[in-house]
Tab-separated table of C-alpha atoms in Angstrom:
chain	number	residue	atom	x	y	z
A	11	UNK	CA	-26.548	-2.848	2.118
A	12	UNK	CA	-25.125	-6.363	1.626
A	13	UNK	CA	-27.412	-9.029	0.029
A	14	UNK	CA	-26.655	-12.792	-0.359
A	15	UNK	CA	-27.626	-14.326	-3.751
A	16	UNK	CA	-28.043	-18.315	-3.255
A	17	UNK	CA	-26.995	-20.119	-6.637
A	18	UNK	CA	-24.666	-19.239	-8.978
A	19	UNK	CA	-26.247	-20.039	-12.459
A	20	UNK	CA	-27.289	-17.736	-15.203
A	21	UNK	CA	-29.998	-15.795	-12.850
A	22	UNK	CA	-27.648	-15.753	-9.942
A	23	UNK	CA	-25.319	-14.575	-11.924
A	24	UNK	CA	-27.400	-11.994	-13.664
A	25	UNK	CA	-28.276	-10.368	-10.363
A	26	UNK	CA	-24.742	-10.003	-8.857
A	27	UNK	CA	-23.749	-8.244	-12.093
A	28	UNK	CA	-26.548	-5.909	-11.438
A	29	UNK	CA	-27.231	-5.471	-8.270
A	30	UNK	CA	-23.385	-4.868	-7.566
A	31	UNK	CA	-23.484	-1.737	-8.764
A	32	UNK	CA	-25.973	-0.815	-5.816
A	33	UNK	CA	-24.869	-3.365	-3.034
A	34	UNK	CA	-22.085	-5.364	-1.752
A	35	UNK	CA	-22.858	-8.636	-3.043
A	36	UNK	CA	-22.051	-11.919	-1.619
A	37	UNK	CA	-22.570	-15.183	-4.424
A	38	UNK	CA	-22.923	-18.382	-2.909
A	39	UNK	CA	-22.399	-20.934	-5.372
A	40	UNK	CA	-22.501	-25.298	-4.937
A	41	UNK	CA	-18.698	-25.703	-5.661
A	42	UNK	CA	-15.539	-24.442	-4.137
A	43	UNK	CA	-14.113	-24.221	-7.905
A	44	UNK	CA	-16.860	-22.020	-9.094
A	45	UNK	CA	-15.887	-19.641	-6.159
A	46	UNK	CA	-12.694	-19.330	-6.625
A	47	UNK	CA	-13.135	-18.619	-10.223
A	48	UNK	CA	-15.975	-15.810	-9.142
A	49	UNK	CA	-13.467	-13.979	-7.125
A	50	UNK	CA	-10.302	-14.573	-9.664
A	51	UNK	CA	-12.131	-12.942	-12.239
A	52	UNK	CA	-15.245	-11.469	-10.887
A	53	UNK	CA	-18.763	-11.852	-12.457
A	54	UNK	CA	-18.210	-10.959	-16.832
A	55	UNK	CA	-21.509	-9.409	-18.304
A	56	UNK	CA	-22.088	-9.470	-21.802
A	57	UNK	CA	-25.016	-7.456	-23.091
A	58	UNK	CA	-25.434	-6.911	-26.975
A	59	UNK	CA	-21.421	-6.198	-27.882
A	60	UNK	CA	-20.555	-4.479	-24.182
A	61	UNK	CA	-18.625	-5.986	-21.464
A	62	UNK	CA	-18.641	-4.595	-17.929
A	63	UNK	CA	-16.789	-6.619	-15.072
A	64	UNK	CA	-19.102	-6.462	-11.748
A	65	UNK	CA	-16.868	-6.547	-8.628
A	66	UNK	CA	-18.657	-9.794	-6.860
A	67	UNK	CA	-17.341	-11.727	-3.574
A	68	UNK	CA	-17.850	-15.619	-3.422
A	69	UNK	CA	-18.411	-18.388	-1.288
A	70	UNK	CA	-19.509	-21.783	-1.414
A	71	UNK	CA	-23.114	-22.647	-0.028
A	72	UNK	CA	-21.103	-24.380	2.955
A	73	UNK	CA	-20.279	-20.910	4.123
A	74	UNK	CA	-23.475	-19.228	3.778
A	75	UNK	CA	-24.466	-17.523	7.602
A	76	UNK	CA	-27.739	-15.974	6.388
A	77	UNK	CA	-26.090	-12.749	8.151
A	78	UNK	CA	-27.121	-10.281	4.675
A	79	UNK	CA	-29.698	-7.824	4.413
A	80	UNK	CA	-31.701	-9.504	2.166
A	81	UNK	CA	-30.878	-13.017	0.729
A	82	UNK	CA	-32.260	-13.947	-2.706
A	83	UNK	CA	-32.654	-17.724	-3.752
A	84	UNK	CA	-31.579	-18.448	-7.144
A	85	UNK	CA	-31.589	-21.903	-7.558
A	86	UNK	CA	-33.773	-24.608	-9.427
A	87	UNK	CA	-37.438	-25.397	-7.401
A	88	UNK	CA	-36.213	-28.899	-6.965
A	89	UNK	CA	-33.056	-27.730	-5.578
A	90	UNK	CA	-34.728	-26.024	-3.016
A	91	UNK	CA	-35.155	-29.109	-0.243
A	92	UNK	CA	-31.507	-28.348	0.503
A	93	UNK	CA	-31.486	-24.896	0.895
A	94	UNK	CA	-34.511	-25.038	3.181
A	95	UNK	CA	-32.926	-27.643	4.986
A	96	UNK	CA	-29.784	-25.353	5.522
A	97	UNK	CA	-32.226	-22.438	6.779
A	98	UNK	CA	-32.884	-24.341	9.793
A	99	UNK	CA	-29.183	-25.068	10.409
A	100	UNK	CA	-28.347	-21.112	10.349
A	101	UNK	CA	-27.237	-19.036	13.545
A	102	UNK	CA	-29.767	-17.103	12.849
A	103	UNK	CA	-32.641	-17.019	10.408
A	104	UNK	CA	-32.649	-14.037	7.305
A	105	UNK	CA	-34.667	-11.118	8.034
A	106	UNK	CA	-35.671	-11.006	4.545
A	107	UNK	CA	-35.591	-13.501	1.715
A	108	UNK	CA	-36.365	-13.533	-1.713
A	109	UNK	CA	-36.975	-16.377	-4.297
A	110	UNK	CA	-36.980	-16.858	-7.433
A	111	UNK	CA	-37.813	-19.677	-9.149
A	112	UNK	CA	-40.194	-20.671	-12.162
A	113	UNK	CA	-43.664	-22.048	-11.570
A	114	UNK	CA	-45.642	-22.354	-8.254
A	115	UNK	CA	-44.783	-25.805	-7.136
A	116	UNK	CA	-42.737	-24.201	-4.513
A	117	UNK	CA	-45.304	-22.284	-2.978
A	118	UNK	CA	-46.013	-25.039	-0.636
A	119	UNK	CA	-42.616	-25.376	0.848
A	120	UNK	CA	-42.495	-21.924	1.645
A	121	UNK	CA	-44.983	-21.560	4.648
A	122	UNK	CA	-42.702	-23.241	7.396
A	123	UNK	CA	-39.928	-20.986	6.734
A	124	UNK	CA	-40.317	-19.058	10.196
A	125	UNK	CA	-38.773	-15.346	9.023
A	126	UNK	CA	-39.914	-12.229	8.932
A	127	UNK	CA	-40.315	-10.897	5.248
A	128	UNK	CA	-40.482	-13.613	2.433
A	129	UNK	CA	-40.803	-12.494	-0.895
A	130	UNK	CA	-41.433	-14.187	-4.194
A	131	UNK	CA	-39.971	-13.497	-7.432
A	132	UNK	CA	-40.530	-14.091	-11.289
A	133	UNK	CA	-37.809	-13.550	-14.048
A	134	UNK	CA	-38.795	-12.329	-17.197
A	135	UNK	CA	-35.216	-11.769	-18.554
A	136	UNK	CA	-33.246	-13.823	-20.772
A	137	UNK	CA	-29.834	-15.052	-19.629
A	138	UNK	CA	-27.386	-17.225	-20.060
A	139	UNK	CA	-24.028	-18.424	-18.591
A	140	UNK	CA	-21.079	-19.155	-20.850
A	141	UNK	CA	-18.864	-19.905	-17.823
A	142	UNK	CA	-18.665	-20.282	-13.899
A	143	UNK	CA	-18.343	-16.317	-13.771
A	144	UNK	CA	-19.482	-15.202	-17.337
A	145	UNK	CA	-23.185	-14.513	-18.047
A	146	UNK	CA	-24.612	-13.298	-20.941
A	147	UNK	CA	-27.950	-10.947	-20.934
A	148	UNK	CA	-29.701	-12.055	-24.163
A	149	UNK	CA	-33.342	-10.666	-23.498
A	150	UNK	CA	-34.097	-7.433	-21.299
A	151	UNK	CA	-37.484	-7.675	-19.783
A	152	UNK	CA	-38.232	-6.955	-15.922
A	153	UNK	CA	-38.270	-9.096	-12.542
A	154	UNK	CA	-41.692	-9.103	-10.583
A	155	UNK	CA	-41.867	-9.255	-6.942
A	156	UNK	CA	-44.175	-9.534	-4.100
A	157	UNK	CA	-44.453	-10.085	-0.501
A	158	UNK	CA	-45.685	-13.962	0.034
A	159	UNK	CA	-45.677	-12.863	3.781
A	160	UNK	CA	-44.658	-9.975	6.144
A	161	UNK	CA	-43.972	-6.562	5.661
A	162	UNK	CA	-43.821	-4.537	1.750
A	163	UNK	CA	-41.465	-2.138	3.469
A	164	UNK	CA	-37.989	-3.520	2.783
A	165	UNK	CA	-39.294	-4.922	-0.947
A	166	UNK	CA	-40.476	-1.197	-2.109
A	167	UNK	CA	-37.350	0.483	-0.882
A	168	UNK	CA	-35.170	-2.824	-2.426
A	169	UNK	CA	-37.124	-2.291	-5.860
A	170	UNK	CA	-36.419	1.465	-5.605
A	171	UNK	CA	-32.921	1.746	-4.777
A	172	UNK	CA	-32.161	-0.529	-8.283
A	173	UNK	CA	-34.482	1.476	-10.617
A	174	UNK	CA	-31.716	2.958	-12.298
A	175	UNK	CA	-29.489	0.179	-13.245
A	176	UNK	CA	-32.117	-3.106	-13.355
A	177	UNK	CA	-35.709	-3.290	-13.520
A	178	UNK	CA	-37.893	-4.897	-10.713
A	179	UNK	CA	-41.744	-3.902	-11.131
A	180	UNK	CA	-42.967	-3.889	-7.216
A	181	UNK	CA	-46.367	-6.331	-7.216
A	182	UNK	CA	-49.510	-5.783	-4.713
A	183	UNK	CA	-50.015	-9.381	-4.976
A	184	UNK	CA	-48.461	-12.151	-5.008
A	185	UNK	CA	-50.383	-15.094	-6.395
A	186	UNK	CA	-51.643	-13.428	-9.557
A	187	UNK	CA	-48.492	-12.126	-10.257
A	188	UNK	CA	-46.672	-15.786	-10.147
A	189	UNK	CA	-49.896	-17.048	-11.926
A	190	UNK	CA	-49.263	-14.853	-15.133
A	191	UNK	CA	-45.482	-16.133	-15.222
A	192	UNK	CA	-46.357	-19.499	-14.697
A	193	UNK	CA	-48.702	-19.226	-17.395
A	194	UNK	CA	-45.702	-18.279	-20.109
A	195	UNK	CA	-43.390	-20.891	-18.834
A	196	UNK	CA	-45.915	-23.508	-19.285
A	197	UNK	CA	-46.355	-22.910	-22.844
A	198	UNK	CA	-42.360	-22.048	-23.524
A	199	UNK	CA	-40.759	-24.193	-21.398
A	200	UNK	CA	-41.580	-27.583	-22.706
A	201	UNK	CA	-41.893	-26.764	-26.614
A	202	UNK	CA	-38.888	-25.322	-26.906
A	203	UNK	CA	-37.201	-28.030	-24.654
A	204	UNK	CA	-39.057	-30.661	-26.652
A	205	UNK	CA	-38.623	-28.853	-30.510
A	206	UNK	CA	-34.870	-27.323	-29.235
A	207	UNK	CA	-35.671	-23.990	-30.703
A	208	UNK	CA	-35.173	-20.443	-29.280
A	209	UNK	CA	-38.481	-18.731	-27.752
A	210	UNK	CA	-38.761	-16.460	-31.023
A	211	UNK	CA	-39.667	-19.604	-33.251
A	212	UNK	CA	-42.932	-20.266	-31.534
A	213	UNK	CA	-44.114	-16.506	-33.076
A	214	UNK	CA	-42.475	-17.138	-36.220
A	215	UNK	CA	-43.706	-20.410	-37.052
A	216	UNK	CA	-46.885	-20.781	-37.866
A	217	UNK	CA	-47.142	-24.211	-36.716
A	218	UNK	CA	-45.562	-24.077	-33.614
A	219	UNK	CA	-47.695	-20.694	-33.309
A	220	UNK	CA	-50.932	-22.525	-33.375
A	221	UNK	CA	-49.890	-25.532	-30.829
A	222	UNK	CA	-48.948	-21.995	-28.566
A	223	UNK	CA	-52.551	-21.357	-28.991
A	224	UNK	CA	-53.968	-24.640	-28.145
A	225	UNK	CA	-51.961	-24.797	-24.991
A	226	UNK	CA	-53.242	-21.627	-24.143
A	227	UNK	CA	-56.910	-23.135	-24.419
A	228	UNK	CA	-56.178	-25.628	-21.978
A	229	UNK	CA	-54.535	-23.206	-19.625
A	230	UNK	CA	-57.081	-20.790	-19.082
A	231	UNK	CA	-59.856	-23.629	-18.800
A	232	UNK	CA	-58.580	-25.047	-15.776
A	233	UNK	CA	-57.349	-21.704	-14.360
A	234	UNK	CA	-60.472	-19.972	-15.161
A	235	UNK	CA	-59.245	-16.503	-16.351
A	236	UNK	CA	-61.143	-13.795	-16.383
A	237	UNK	CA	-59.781	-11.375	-18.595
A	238	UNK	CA	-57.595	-14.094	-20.870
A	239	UNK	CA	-56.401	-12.152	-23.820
A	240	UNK	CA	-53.992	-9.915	-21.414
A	241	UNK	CA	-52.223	-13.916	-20.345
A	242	UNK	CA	-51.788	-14.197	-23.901
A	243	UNK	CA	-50.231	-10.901	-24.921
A	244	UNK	CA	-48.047	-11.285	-21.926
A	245	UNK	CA	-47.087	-14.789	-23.602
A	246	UNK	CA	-46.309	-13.278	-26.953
A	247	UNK	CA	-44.696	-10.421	-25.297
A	248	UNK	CA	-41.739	-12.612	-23.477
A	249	UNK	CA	-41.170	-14.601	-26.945
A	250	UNK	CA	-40.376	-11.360	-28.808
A	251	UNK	CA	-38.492	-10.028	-25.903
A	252	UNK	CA	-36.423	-13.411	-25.478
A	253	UNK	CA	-36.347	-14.129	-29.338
A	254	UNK	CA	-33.131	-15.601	-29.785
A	255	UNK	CA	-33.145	-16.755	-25.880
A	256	UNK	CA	-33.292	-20.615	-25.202
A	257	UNK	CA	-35.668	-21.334	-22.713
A	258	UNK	CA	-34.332	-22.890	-18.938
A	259	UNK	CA	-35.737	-26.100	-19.418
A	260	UNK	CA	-34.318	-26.420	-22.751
A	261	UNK	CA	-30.616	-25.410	-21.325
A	262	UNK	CA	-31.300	-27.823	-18.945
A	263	UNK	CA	-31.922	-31.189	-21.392
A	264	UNK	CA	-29.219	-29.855	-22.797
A	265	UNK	CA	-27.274	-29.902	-20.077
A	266	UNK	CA	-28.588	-32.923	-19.381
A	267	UNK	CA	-30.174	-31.645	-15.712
A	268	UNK	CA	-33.367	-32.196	-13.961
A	269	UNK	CA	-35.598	-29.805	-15.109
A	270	UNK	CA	-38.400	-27.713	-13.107
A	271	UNK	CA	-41.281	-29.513	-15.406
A	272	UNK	CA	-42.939	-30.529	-12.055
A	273	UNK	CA	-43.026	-26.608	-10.461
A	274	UNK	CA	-44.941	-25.403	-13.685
A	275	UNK	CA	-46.972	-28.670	-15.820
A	276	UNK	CA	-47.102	-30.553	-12.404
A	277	UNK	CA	-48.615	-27.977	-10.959
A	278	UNK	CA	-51.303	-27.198	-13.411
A	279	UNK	CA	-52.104	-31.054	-13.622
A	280	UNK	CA	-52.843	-31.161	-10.256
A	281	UNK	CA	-54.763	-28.536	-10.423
A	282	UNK	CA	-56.631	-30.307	-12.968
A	283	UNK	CA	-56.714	-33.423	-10.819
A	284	UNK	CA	-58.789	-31.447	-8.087
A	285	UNK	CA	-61.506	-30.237	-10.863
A	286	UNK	CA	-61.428	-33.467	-12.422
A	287	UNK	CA	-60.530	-31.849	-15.486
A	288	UNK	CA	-58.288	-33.587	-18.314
A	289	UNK	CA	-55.481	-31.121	-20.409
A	290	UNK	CA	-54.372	-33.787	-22.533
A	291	UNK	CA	-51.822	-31.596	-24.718
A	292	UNK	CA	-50.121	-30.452	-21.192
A	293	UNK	CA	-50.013	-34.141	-19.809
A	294	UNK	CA	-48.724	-35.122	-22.847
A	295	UNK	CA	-45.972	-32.312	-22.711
A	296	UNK	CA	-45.240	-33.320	-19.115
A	297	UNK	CA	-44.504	-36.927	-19.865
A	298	UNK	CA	-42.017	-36.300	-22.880
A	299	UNK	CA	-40.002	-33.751	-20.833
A	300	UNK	CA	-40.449	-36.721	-17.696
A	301	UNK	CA	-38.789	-39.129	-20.461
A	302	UNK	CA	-36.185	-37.107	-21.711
A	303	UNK	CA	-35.334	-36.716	-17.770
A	304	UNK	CA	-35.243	-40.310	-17.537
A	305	UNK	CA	-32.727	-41.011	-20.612
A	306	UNK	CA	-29.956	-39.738	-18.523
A	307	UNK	CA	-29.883	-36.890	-16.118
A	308	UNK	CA	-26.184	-35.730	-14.480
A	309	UNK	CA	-26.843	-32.979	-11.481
């Protein structure tokens, strides 16, 4: 089966070093140069002290025909008006798409897209790219998936065909499932960004531990969980997991990028806005990660 991976950053990257050892797998990345380094050297995956070379083939996005079996989106949620924008300009529209990005901002944008399976995706593993074609798997957790609309057919025989070699946990349902990871990267997104520390150091300090906590308080008022103290293991469970990970939004003031603060705290403040609700320790998050932004972003 051939499948099309949109984006070639540290997720995109992550899956084509899996998922080649299964499928012929196309990378479509922004820039010609990252392409042609992809297929000079393949895609280099560094896991613990092992390196294994996954045989990957490139393109940039300006080649992309949507022709794949299934075609997973791997880019940031505000990167995502493009590639929408280049569905419609396809010969023909994917049978079967799959995207993953953090938070549920993008939810919205997905309900026009006229194909016949769409699935949606969260990532619970740590990664990060060293180069255009080197990735490096820092924390192993699992990817969850559901159908957002269409048929659970193609998704359960997808997740079962990589069992062995990468771990996707098949969901019934969608909305809770991207609920729970939106959850986590609401709370470790913008403290790490903001304190620049890995994910472990919001266990291990007991500060930092208790603002995780008050966060968490805010959450689950305005999302009104019923069985809370499973979000919150889930929470702690990703920041042992992805201990010495740095968080996307972090890499991403690093980098000096946009980051996907309006997916996951704009979300939950609008949310808030419909209930009339105030989470002032959220808002306040949002607006330091909105300033950082402003100091100087280079896409």
């Amino acid at each position: 089966m051939r499948v099309g991976i949109i984006g070639a950053g540290s997720i995109g990257l992550l899956f084509a070093a899996y998922l080649s050892r299964v499928f012929d797998v196309t990378v479509y990345t922004r820039s010609q140069e990252q392409a042609a380094e992809i297929n000079q050297h393949n895609v280099l995956l560094q896991s613990g002290t092992e390196e294994t070379i996954a045989k990957v083939k490139a393109l940039p996005i300006a080649d992309w025909q949507g022709s794949e079996a299934l075609t997973i989106i791997a880019v940031k949620q505000y990167q995502l008006f493009s590639i929408i924008e280049r569905l419609s300009q396809l010969p023909s529209m994917p049978e079967n798409i799959l995207f993953l990005q953090n938070g549920m901002g993008h939810l919205k944008l997905l309900d026009d897209i006229n194909t016949s399976n769409l699935f949606v995706g969260s990532v619970e593993h740590g990664a990060l790219k060293e180069n255009p074609y080197t990735v490096r798997h820092n924390g192993i957790g699992t990817t969850n998936v559901a159908v957002y609309k269409g048929d659970p057919g193609f998704l359960k025989m997808f997740v079962l065909a990589v069992s062995n070699v990468f771990p996707i946990t098949f969901h019934e349902e969608y909305f809770a499932m991207m609920e729970k990871k939106l959850i986590a990267n609401a709370m470790i997104n913008p403290l790490t960004a903001i304190l620049q520390v890995n994910n472990g150091a919001l266990i291990d300090n007991p500060f930092y531990y208790k603002v995780l906590q008050n966060l968490f308080s805010e959450i689950t008022a305005i999302l009104n969980l019923e069985h809370p103290e499973g979000y919150w293991e889930h929470v702690i469970k990703i920041c042992k997991k992805t201990r010495d990970n740095r968080s996307s939004m972090l890499k991403d003031i690093e980098a000096k990028r946009l980051t996907e603060v309006d997916a996951i705290l704009g979300y939950l403040l609008e949310e808030a806005n419909k209930q009339g609700k105030k989470l002032p320790q959220l808002e306040t998050l949002y607006y330091l990660i909105k300033g950082i932004e402003s100091q100087g972003v280079v896409i």
